[in-house]
Amino acid sequence: MTPRNMARVGGLALTAALMAGVASPALAGSFYLQEQSARGMGRANSGETADKGVESLWWNAASIARSGRQVTTSLHAIRLDAEATNNGSYVTYTNPANGQQYTAPVMNARQTEEPLENGLVPNFAIATPVTDRLAVGLVVAAPYNFTTKYSPESFARYDAGTSELRSADLGLTAAYQVNDWLDIGAGVNVEYVKAKLTSAMPAFAPTFADGSNRLEGDGFAYGWNVGAQVHHGKWDLGLSYRSAIEHDLEGEIETILTGPLAPNSFKADGGASINTPWFASAAVRYAVTDKLTLNAQVNRIGWSEFDAIRVDYPGGGDVIHQNYEDVTTGAIGLDYAMSDKTTLRAGVAYDPTPTTDELRTARIPDADRTLYSVGLRTDVTEGVVFDAAVTYIGMNKSEMHDDRSFYNGLVTSHLRGDIEGSGLVLSMGTTIKF
């Protein structure tokens, strides 16, 4: 395949990723989506950093050094069932004349919400050798996405209304066979992010109607990744690192105030900055027999990069603190060759949340979760394989807790709530050797 044709295929895949509806903060840590291939989902993404082939290209740049010409595409259908419940949310008002404070529950508050939305996650990757030792590849993914929506009467409306983040990541990769057992790889990636954040604003006094905030913006940013794999006898080992990315989004900010503050309403060009985390991964695969292979993987995710959403506009700005913490995730799984044409997979993974009990917003009401996966791979015809997988995600119950100040501290909202739920992912993919 010529470089021009590779670029054309990559462009079509990027367009598809941007057009697809992607929703879920509940499938991996916070708003990172680990659904990067149907093969990987069949074993809960255990061993992906150590496995060979274009299906592991997102996880390790070295994976395509020995793959030959391959193209893969996957689609993951996500169904979520989660409920957020009010647990005493309230607002504190301060009298500017004498400093006296009084509190009141969130007025006209709807007590339960189902904020998480269903969606689709697509991925695409292609690789081709250039020489006997050098290969190049292209991968398109939607790695960082979430959608949550609360009603205008929600108990959480002062913390979040609509929260949407869409991303599309296009990566160019080169991999090299150093010798019979060592492969290395490196890549650069361009990431597009589009975001929309809305929320209500408590009025200066409870006798007035709510105000509102809206931020919309988008932008491109750049990152890099490196990886290495060792293939020796029955063992496959892999290490990889993907950089954090600093996003500066440009767009529009609108604030609508009510009551005596209504003349201060404004709409202006503005922006926001957010950081996506770095990602380090180590994996091992061991062929116990000709039929059975065991897999294990550990990931360290630098979520502390996402410490805040920083908003800027002419004459002012705001910092929406997130205070995420770095986390370590893990997965184990197996591949069992039932026949020359059919392989069964299974896996279990644990994903702790990077959020804390001291600050967990309604925008991304995250929780610890455990994933259980089964998958099946079959040869459709020579050079064409089909993968299917089912993943169940169990979310632990967690508390939403956030305090936000308005009007120079004269009004403060106090979000207090609980969220719990589960998810189901159906994955299908096709890989072709050509």
Tab-separated table of C-alpha atoms in Angstrom:
chain	number	residue	atom	x	y	z
A	1	MET	CA	0.000	0.000	0.000
A	2	THR	CA	1.428	3.385	-0.983
A	3	PRO	CA	1.894	6.219	1.548
A	4	ARG	CA	-0.808	8.162	-0.283
A	5	ASN	CA	-3.299	5.315	0.112
A	6	MET	CA	-2.353	4.899	3.774
A	7	ALA	CA	-3.021	8.595	4.366
A	8	ARG	CA	-6.367	8.330	2.576
A	9	VAL	CA	-7.450	5.347	4.676
A	10	GLY	CA	-6.299	7.116	7.830
A	11	GLY	CA	-8.244	10.244	6.922
A	12	LEU	CA	-11.436	8.240	6.448
A	13	ALA	CA	-10.940	6.526	9.773
A	14	LEU	CA	-10.324	9.824	11.572
A	15	THR	CA	-13.542	11.223	10.105
A	16	ALA	CA	-15.430	8.154	11.315
A	17	ALA	CA	-14.025	8.531	14.810
A	18	LEU	CA	-15.049	12.168	14.966
A	19	MET	CA	-18.552	11.448	13.717
A	20	ALA	CA	-19.215	8.518	16.055
A	21	GLY	CA	-21.193	9.178	19.219
A	22	VAL	CA	-18.895	8.289	22.095
A	23	ALA	CA	-20.192	8.312	25.638
A	24	SER	CA	-19.071	6.923	28.934
A	25	PRO	CA	-17.021	7.899	31.920
A	26	ALA	CA	-17.516	4.449	33.365
A	27	LEU	CA	-15.446	2.058	31.262
A	28	ALA	CA	-11.920	2.751	32.452
A	29	GLY	CA	-10.349	5.219	34.834
A	30	SER	CA	-12.398	8.426	34.648
A	31	PHE	CA	-12.866	9.489	31.000
A	32	TYR	CA	-10.199	7.246	29.416
A	33	LEU	CA	-11.685	4.586	27.113
A	34	GLN	CA	-9.547	1.452	26.893
A	35	GLU	CA	-11.697	-0.157	24.172
A	36	GLN	CA	-8.952	-0.169	21.527
A	37	SER	CA	-9.549	-3.545	19.845
A	38	ALA	CA	-12.104	-6.340	19.955
A	39	ARG	CA	-9.266	-8.853	20.454
A	40	GLY	CA	-8.052	-7.041	23.538
A	41	MET	CA	-11.533	-6.657	25.003
A	42	GLY	CA	-12.009	-10.444	24.837
A	43	ARG	CA	-9.368	-10.846	27.573
A	44	ALA	CA	-10.005	-7.586	29.480
A	45	ASN	CA	-6.958	-6.025	27.751
A	46	SER	CA	-4.537	-8.301	29.558
A	47	GLY	CA	-1.310	-8.890	27.637
A	48	GLU	CA	-1.988	-6.276	24.957
A	49	THR	CA	1.304	-4.435	25.503
A	50	ALA	CA	3.198	-7.726	24.920
A	51	ASP	CA	1.160	-9.074	21.995
A	52	LYS	CA	2.158	-8.777	18.347
A	53	GLY	CA	0.103	-7.376	15.509
A	54	VAL	CA	-1.749	-4.287	14.432
A	55	GLU	CA	-4.467	-4.840	17.061
A	56	SER	CA	-1.970	-3.902	19.795
A	57	LEU	CA	-0.659	-0.798	18.034
A	58	TRP	CA	-2.406	1.623	20.430
A	59	TRP	CA	-0.850	-0.167	23.393
A	60	ASN	CA	2.704	-0.587	22.068
A	61	ALA	CA	4.416	1.013	19.094
A	62	ALA	CA	6.711	-2.034	18.769
A	63	SER	CA	3.818	-4.448	18.151
A	64	ILE	CA	3.880	-4.126	14.345
A	65	ALA	CA	7.585	-4.913	13.838
A	66	ARG	CA	6.744	-8.519	12.828
A	67	SER	CA	3.083	-8.215	11.782
A	68	GLY	CA	3.415	-7.851	8.032
A	69	ARG	CA	0.685	-5.990	6.168
A	70	GLN	CA	-2.408	-5.811	8.360
A	71	VAL	CA	-5.457	-3.647	8.816
A	72	THR	CA	-7.943	-3.862	11.683
A	73	THR	CA	-11.122	-2.100	12.680
A	74	SER	CA	-13.358	-2.522	15.718
A	75	LEU	CA	-16.615	-1.103	17.019
A	76	HIS	CA	-17.716	-1.217	20.650
A	77	ALA	CA	-21.348	-0.689	21.648
A	78	ILE	CA	-21.705	0.567	25.223
A	79	ARG	CA	-24.786	0.333	27.388
A	80	LEU	CA	-24.708	2.007	30.806
A	81	ASP	CA	-27.054	1.805	33.763
A	82	ALA	CA	-26.236	4.233	36.579
A	83	GLU	CA	-28.251	6.242	39.085
A	84	ALA	CA	-27.204	9.364	40.988
A	85	THR	CA	-29.118	10.133	44.200
A	86	ASN	CA	-29.262	13.310	46.253
A	87	ASN	CA	-27.782	12.961	49.720
A	88	GLY	CA	-28.451	16.370	51.219
A	89	SER	CA	-27.116	18.894	48.670
A	90	TYR	CA	-27.517	22.475	49.845
A	91	VAL	CA	-26.566	26.103	49.201
A	92	THR	CA	-24.991	28.605	51.607
A	93	TYR	CA	-25.926	32.305	51.220
A	94	THR	CA	-23.987	35.178	52.825
A	95	ASN	CA	-25.546	38.577	53.531
A	96	PRO	CA	-23.058	41.116	52.087
A	97	ALA	CA	-24.240	43.779	54.546
A	98	ASN	CA	-23.497	41.952	57.808
A	99	GLY	CA	-21.759	38.704	56.806
A	100	GLN	CA	-24.452	36.502	58.289
A	101	GLN	CA	-24.927	33.120	56.609
A	102	TYR	CA	-27.865	30.802	56.190
A	103	THR	CA	-28.296	27.548	54.302
A	104	ALA	CA	-31.102	26.081	52.248
A	105	PRO	CA	-31.551	22.824	50.339
A	106	VAL	CA	-31.235	23.019	46.572
A	107	MET	CA	-34.610	24.421	45.550
A	108	ASN	CA	-36.997	22.401	43.343
A	109	ALA	CA	-34.418	19.624	43.196
A	110	ARG	CA	-35.069	16.436	41.287
A	111	GLN	CA	-33.724	13.811	43.708
A	112	THR	CA	-32.493	11.091	41.319
A	113	GLU	CA	-30.805	11.225	37.912
A	114	GLU	CA	-29.485	8.813	35.288
A	115	PRO	CA	-26.627	10.941	33.935
A	116	LEU	CA	-24.582	8.442	31.888
A	117	GLU	CA	-25.327	7.979	28.187
A	118	ASN	CA	-24.907	4.979	25.888
A	119	GLY	CA	-22.625	5.242	22.879
A	120	LEU	CA	-20.258	3.747	20.304
A	121	VAL	CA	-16.465	3.630	20.279
A	122	PRO	CA	-14.654	2.986	16.961
A	123	ASN	CA	-10.974	2.182	16.350
A	124	PHE	CA	-8.823	1.604	13.285
A	125	ALA	CA	-5.188	0.663	12.645
A	126	ILE	CA	-3.030	-0.309	9.679
A	127	ALA	CA	0.587	-1.431	9.326
A	128	THR	CA	2.947	-2.333	6.505
A	129	PRO	CA	6.625	-3.337	6.315
A	130	VAL	CA	9.050	-0.968	4.618
A	131	THR	CA	12.099	-3.245	4.783
A	132	ASP	CA	12.796	-6.669	6.290
A	133	ARG	CA	13.215	-5.029	9.710
A	134	LEU	CA	11.326	-1.726	9.541
A	135	ALA	CA	7.539	-1.300	9.586
A	136	VAL	CA	5.281	1.743	9.731
A	137	GLY	CA	1.734	2.067	10.966
A	138	LEU	CA	-1.183	4.385	11.551
A	139	VAL	CA	-3.724	4.128	14.363
A	140	VAL	CA	-6.934	6.090	14.894
A	141	ALA	CA	-8.644	6.006	18.277
A	142	ALA	CA	-11.111	7.896	20.473
A	143	PRO	CA	-9.298	7.546	23.811
A	144	TYR	CA	-10.675	10.343	26.008
A	145	ASN	CA	-14.425	10.826	25.987
A	146	PHE	CA	-17.354	11.306	28.303
A	147	THR	CA	-20.955	12.490	28.284
A	148	THR	CA	-23.092	13.216	31.327
A	149	LYS	CA	-26.396	15.078	31.342
A	150	TYR	CA	-28.510	16.292	34.251
A	151	SER	CA	-31.966	17.840	34.069
A	152	PRO	CA	-32.435	21.602	34.746
A	153	GLU	CA	-34.110	20.639	38.050
A	154	SER	CA	-31.397	18.229	39.166
A	155	PHE	CA	-29.929	18.389	42.667
A	156	ALA	CA	-26.525	18.423	40.898
A	157	ARG	CA	-27.295	21.289	38.500
A	158	TYR	CA	-24.960	23.823	40.174
A	159	ASP	CA	-22.071	21.404	39.682
A	160	ALA	CA	-22.902	20.096	36.198
A	161	GLY	CA	-25.534	20.258	33.505
A	162	THR	CA	-24.333	18.890	30.183
A	163	SER	CA	-20.730	17.670	30.031
A	164	GLU	CA	-19.420	16.461	26.688
A	165	LEU	CA	-15.859	15.703	25.646
A	166	ARG	CA	-15.012	14.144	22.299
A	167	SER	CA	-11.538	13.184	21.126
A	168	ALA	CA	-9.956	11.662	18.051
A	169	ASP	CA	-6.312	10.612	18.116
A	170	LEU	CA	-4.292	9.895	14.962
A	171	GLY	CA	-0.881	8.311	15.504
A	172	LEU	CA	1.979	7.584	13.099
A	173	THR	CA	4.319	4.828	14.227
A	174	ALA	CA	7.599	3.198	13.193
A	175	ALA	CA	8.774	-0.176	14.570
A	176	TYR	CA	12.122	-1.923	14.120
A	177	GLN	CA	13.367	-5.499	14.651
A	178	VAL	CA	16.657	-5.026	16.462
A	179	ASN	CA	17.444	-8.774	16.429
A	180	ASP	CA	15.684	-12.133	16.643
A	181	TRP	CA	14.107	-11.379	20.016
A	182	LEU	CA	13.906	-7.580	20.492
A	183	ASP	CA	11.567	-5.083	18.790
A	184	ILE	CA	11.371	-1.356	19.459
A	185	GLY	CA	8.962	1.329	18.285
A	186	ALA	CA	8.088	4.996	18.556
A	187	GLY	CA	5.299	7.233	17.387
A	188	VAL	CA	3.863	10.716	17.324
A	189	ASN	CA	0.186	11.513	17.584
A	190	VAL	CA	-2.090	14.458	16.970
A	191	GLU	CA	-5.172	14.640	19.166
A	192	TYR	CA	-8.320	16.645	18.515
A	193	VAL	CA	-10.581	17.482	21.460
A	194	LYS	CA	-13.986	19.149	21.446
A	195	ALA	CA	-15.716	20.008	24.723
A	196	LYS	CA	-18.997	21.453	25.946
A	197	LEU	CA	-19.617	22.177	29.629
A	198	THR	CA	-22.788	23.730	31.059
A	199	SER	CA	-24.130	24.225	34.576
A	200	ALA	CA	-26.699	26.257	36.438
A	201	MET	CA	-25.701	29.072	38.812
A	202	PRO	CA	-27.510	29.614	42.113
A	203	ALA	CA	-29.085	33.059	42.251
A	204	PHE	CA	-27.816	35.790	44.558
A	205	ALA	CA	-30.799	34.906	46.746
A	206	PRO	CA	-33.181	31.923	46.584
A	207	THR	CA	-36.050	34.189	45.552
A	208	PHE	CA	-34.535	34.655	42.078
A	209	ALA	CA	-34.284	32.159	39.213
A	210	ASP	CA	-31.093	30.266	38.482
A	211	GLY	CA	-28.469	31.657	36.151
A	212	SER	CA	-26.324	29.537	33.835
A	213	ASN	CA	-22.801	28.968	32.522
A	214	ARG	CA	-21.766	27.546	29.151
A	215	LEU	CA	-18.320	26.792	27.712
A	216	GLU	CA	-17.679	25.345	24.262
A	217	GLY	CA	-14.301	24.917	22.610
A	218	ASP	CA	-12.006	22.699	20.588
A	219	GLY	CA	-8.390	22.370	19.588
A	220	PHE	CA	-5.499	20.174	18.434
A	221	ALA	CA	-2.485	19.075	20.487
A	222	TYR	CA	0.432	16.691	20.060
A	223	GLY	CA	2.007	13.795	21.971
A	224	TRP	CA	4.377	10.880	21.579
A	225	ASN	CA	4.784	7.232	22.569
A	226	VAL	CA	7.542	4.599	22.725
A	227	GLY	CA	7.589	0.862	23.279
A	228	ALA	CA	9.644	-2.332	23.282
A	229	GLN	CA	8.862	-6.046	23.085
A	230	VAL	CA	10.872	-9.181	23.807
A	231	HIS	CA	9.874	-12.485	22.161
A	232	HIS	CA	11.815	-15.478	23.486
A	233	GLY	CA	10.553	-19.042	23.333
A	234	LYS	CA	7.236	-19.273	25.161
A	235	TRP	CA	7.540	-15.743	26.559
A	236	ASP	CA	6.392	-12.380	25.199
A	237	LEU	CA	7.207	-9.270	27.243
A	238	GLY	CA	6.217	-5.664	26.544
A	239	LEU	CA	6.858	-2.184	27.910
A	240	SER	CA	5.359	1.062	26.626
A	241	TYR	CA	4.895	4.714	27.534
A	242	ARG	CA	2.454	7.290	26.147
A	243	SER	CA	2.978	10.959	26.983
A	244	ALA	CA	0.578	13.353	28.652
A	245	ILE	CA	-0.927	15.942	26.308
A	246	GLU	CA	-1.654	19.577	27.139
A	247	HIS	CA	-4.827	20.790	25.406
A	248	ASP	CA	-5.673	24.458	24.915
A	249	LEU	CA	-9.242	24.753	23.665
A	250	GLU	CA	-10.538	27.885	21.983
A	251	GLY	CA	-14.214	28.722	21.803
A	252	GLU	CA	-16.982	30.696	23.477
A	253	ILE	CA	-18.038	31.351	27.058
A	254	GLU	CA	-21.493	32.580	28.102
A	255	THR	CA	-22.757	33.499	31.561
A	256	ILE	CA	-26.396	34.437	32.174
A	257	LEU	CA	-27.164	36.055	35.551
A	258	THR	CA	-30.527	36.859	37.127
A	259	GLY	CA	-32.006	39.320	39.596
A	260	PRO	CA	-29.910	42.409	40.403
A	261	LEU	CA	-26.870	40.785	38.770
A	262	ALA	CA	-28.555	40.389	35.372
A	263	PRO	CA	-26.733	43.411	33.827
A	264	ASN	CA	-23.437	41.561	34.387
A	265	SER	CA	-24.355	38.734	32.027
A	266	PHE	CA	-21.889	38.331	29.172
A	267	LYS	CA	-20.840	36.282	26.157
A	268	ALA	CA	-17.250	36.308	24.934
A	269	ASP	CA	-14.548	34.394	23.143
A	270	GLY	CA	-12.583	32.355	25.627
A	271	GLY	CA	-10.763	29.117	26.186
A	272	ALA	CA	-9.967	26.307	28.534
A	273	SER	CA	-6.916	24.160	29.194
A	274	ILE	CA	-6.953	20.512	30.265
A	275	ASN	CA	-4.287	17.806	30.393
A	276	THR	CA	-4.768	14.154	29.510
A	277	PRO	CA	-2.627	11.702	31.530
A	278	TRP	CA	0.585	9.873	30.714
A	279	PHE	CA	0.272	6.113	30.445
A	280	ALA	CA	2.925	3.469	31.288
A	281	SER	CA	2.269	-0.228	30.684
A	282	ALA	CA	4.027	-3.559	31.289
A	283	ALA	CA	2.685	-6.927	30.119
A	284	VAL	CA	3.666	-10.580	29.811
A	285	ARG	CA	2.297	-13.532	27.828
A	286	TYR	CA	3.315	-17.142	28.465
A	287	ALA	CA	2.427	-20.081	26.216
A	288	VAL	CA	1.722	-22.879	28.702
A	289	THR	CA	0.921	-25.295	25.869
A	290	ASP	CA	0.332	-25.086	22.134
A	291	LYS	CA	-3.282	-24.266	22.950
A	292	LEU	CA	-3.197	-22.211	26.187
A	293	THR	CA	-1.561	-18.794	26.670
A	294	LEU	CA	-1.745	-16.820	29.916
A	295	ASN	CA	-1.683	-13.006	29.945
A	296	ALA	CA	-1.075	-10.334	32.583
A	297	GLN	CA	-0.760	-6.561	32.396
A	298	VAL	CA	-0.153	-3.666	34.789
A	299	ASN	CA	-0.747	-0.015	33.850
A	300	ARG	CA	0.305	3.116	35.710
A	301	ILE	CA	-1.775	6.135	34.658
A	302	GLY	CA	-0.623	9.677	35.452
A	303	TRP	CA	-4.030	11.155	36.217
A	304	SER	CA	-2.466	13.828	38.442
A	305	GLU	CA	-1.919	15.714	35.160
A	306	PHE	CA	-5.690	16.351	35.188
A	307	ASP	CA	-5.615	18.558	38.272
A	308	ALA	CA	-8.006	21.249	37.002
A	309	ILE	CA	-9.950	22.727	34.092
A	310	ARG	CA	-8.640	26.265	33.666
A	311	VAL	CA	-11.001	28.716	31.980
A	312	ASP	CA	-9.880	32.073	30.557
A	313	TYR	CA	-11.856	34.932	29.025
A	314	PRO	CA	-11.292	38.681	28.581
A	315	GLY	CA	-11.215	40.276	32.003
A	316	GLY	CA	-11.403	37.116	34.051
A	317	GLY	CA	-11.169	33.381	34.428
A	318	ASP	CA	-11.941	30.407	36.631
A	319	VAL	CA	-10.255	27.238	37.855
A	320	ILE	CA	-12.422	24.145	38.206
A	321	HIS	CA	-10.367	21.889	40.440
A	322	GLN	CA	-10.330	18.131	39.822
A	323	ASN	CA	-7.418	16.949	42.019
A	324	TYR	CA	-7.049	13.561	40.330
A	325	GLU	CA	-4.492	11.049	41.641
A	326	ASP	CA	-2.224	8.631	39.753
A	327	VAL	CA	-3.549	5.051	39.736
A	328	THR	CA	-2.348	1.526	38.988
A	329	THR	CA	-4.641	-0.847	37.086
A	330	GLY	CA	-4.215	-4.557	36.418
A	331	ALA	CA	-5.631	-7.376	34.310
A	332	ILE	CA	-5.169	-11.129	33.861
A	333	GLY	CA	-6.540	-13.318	31.114
A	334	LEU	CA	-6.092	-16.292	28.829
A	335	ASP	CA	-6.279	-17.392	25.207
A	336	TYR	CA	-7.322	-20.979	24.457
A	337	ALA	CA	-7.111	-22.367	20.914
A	338	MET	CA	-10.170	-24.586	20.590
A	339	SER	CA	-9.124	-25.475	17.030
A	340	ASP	CA	-6.851	-24.238	14.273
A	341	LYS	CA	-9.477	-21.641	13.385
A	342	THR	CA	-11.139	-20.698	16.681
A	343	THR	CA	-9.698	-19.156	19.857
A	344	LEU	CA	-11.576	-18.524	23.100
A	345	ARG	CA	-10.520	-15.636	25.377
A	346	ALA	CA	-11.388	-14.515	28.893
A	347	GLY	CA	-10.085	-11.972	31.366
A	348	VAL	CA	-10.644	-9.940	34.518
A	349	ALA	CA	-9.432	-6.382	35.169
A	350	TYR	CA	-9.517	-3.935	38.066
A	351	ASP	CA	-9.674	-0.168	37.460
A	352	PRO	CA	-9.513	2.088	40.522
A	353	THR	CA	-10.837	5.611	40.162
A	354	PRO	CA	-8.395	8.551	40.149
A	355	THR	CA	-11.006	10.705	41.897
A	356	THR	CA	-11.115	11.101	45.676
A	357	ASP	CA	-13.877	11.120	48.271
A	358	GLU	CA	-12.921	14.723	49.131
A	359	LEU	CA	-13.652	15.925	45.559
A	360	ARG	CA	-15.767	13.967	43.095
A	361	THR	CA	-17.777	16.106	40.718
A	362	ALA	CA	-21.073	15.369	39.043
A	363	ARG	CA	-19.432	15.953	35.652
A	364	ILE	CA	-17.437	12.719	35.954
A	365	PRO	CA	-19.009	10.741	38.830
A	366	ASP	CA	-16.334	8.062	38.733
A	367	ALA	CA	-15.934	4.919	40.872
A	368	ASP	CA	-13.740	1.853	41.262
A	369	ARG	CA	-14.782	-0.880	38.882
A	370	THR	CA	-14.097	-4.486	37.946
A	371	LEU	CA	-14.324	-5.772	34.363
A	372	TYR	CA	-15.179	-9.345	33.326
A	373	SER	CA	-14.662	-10.258	29.663
A	374	VAL	CA	-15.113	-13.208	27.311
A	375	GLY	CA	-14.258	-13.272	23.624
A	376	LEU	CA	-14.123	-15.466	20.547
A	377	ARG	CA	-11.846	-15.235	17.514
A	378	THR	CA	-12.449	-17.203	14.325
A	379	ASP	CA	-10.880	-17.390	10.878
A	380	VAL	CA	-13.453	-16.263	8.323
A	381	THR	CA	-11.246	-17.084	5.353
A	382	GLU	CA	-7.535	-17.088	4.618
A	383	GLY	CA	-6.058	-13.839	5.943
A	384	VAL	CA	-9.334	-12.613	7.493
A	385	VAL	CA	-10.254	-13.085	11.163
A	386	PHE	CA	-13.270	-11.926	13.147
A	387	ASP	CA	-13.309	-11.072	16.876
A	388	ALA	CA	-16.284	-10.653	19.189
A	389	ALA	CA	-16.291	-9.918	22.907
A	390	VAL	CA	-18.654	-9.154	25.783
A	391	THR	CA	-17.512	-7.168	28.826
A	392	TYR	CA	-19.459	-6.573	32.016
A	393	ILE	CA	-18.390	-3.635	34.197
A	394	GLY	CA	-19.390	-3.497	37.839
A	395	MET	CA	-19.129	-0.052	39.445
A	396	ASN	CA	-18.714	0.355	43.180
A	397	LYS	CA	-20.987	2.825	44.946
A	398	SER	CA	-19.244	6.186	45.430
A	399	GLU	CA	-20.017	9.616	46.829
A	400	MET	CA	-20.255	12.846	44.852
A	401	HIS	CA	-18.775	15.706	46.863
A	402	ASP	CA	-17.979	19.187	45.568
A	403	ASP	CA	-18.213	22.757	46.920
A	404	ARG	CA	-18.303	25.646	44.441
A	405	SER	CA	-18.239	29.361	45.237
A	406	PHE	CA	-20.026	32.105	43.277
A	407	TYR	CA	-20.073	35.917	43.388
A	408	ASN	CA	-16.788	36.277	45.275
A	409	GLY	CA	-17.805	33.701	47.844
A	410	LEU	CA	-21.205	35.173	48.764
A	411	VAL	CA	-22.958	32.001	47.543
A	412	THR	CA	-21.573	28.455	47.797
A	413	SER	CA	-23.173	25.280	46.474
A	414	HIS	CA	-22.496	21.997	48.260
A	415	LEU	CA	-22.999	18.872	46.153
A	416	ARG	CA	-23.731	15.774	48.227
A	417	GLY	CA	-24.853	12.627	46.449
A	418	ASP	CA	-24.238	8.957	45.675
A	419	ILE	CA	-23.819	7.130	42.373
A	420	GLU	CA	-23.730	3.452	41.500
A	421	GLY	CA	-24.260	1.416	38.370
A	422	SER	CA	-22.954	-1.053	35.816
A	423	GLY	CA	-22.095	-1.282	32.142
A	424	LEU	CA	-22.101	-3.747	29.265
A	425	VAL	CA	-19.821	-3.551	26.207
A	426	LEU	CA	-20.333	-5.542	23.002
A	427	SER	CA	-17.222	-5.495	20.791
A	428	MET	CA	-16.786	-6.673	17.205
A	429	GLY	CA	-13.743	-6.395	14.970
A	430	THR	CA	-12.114	-7.630	11.809
A	431	THR	CA	-8.413	-7.981	10.995
A	432	ILE	CA	-7.149	-8.572	7.455
A	433	LYS	CA	-3.701	-9.586	6.259
A	434	PHE	CA	-2.973	-8.371	2.729
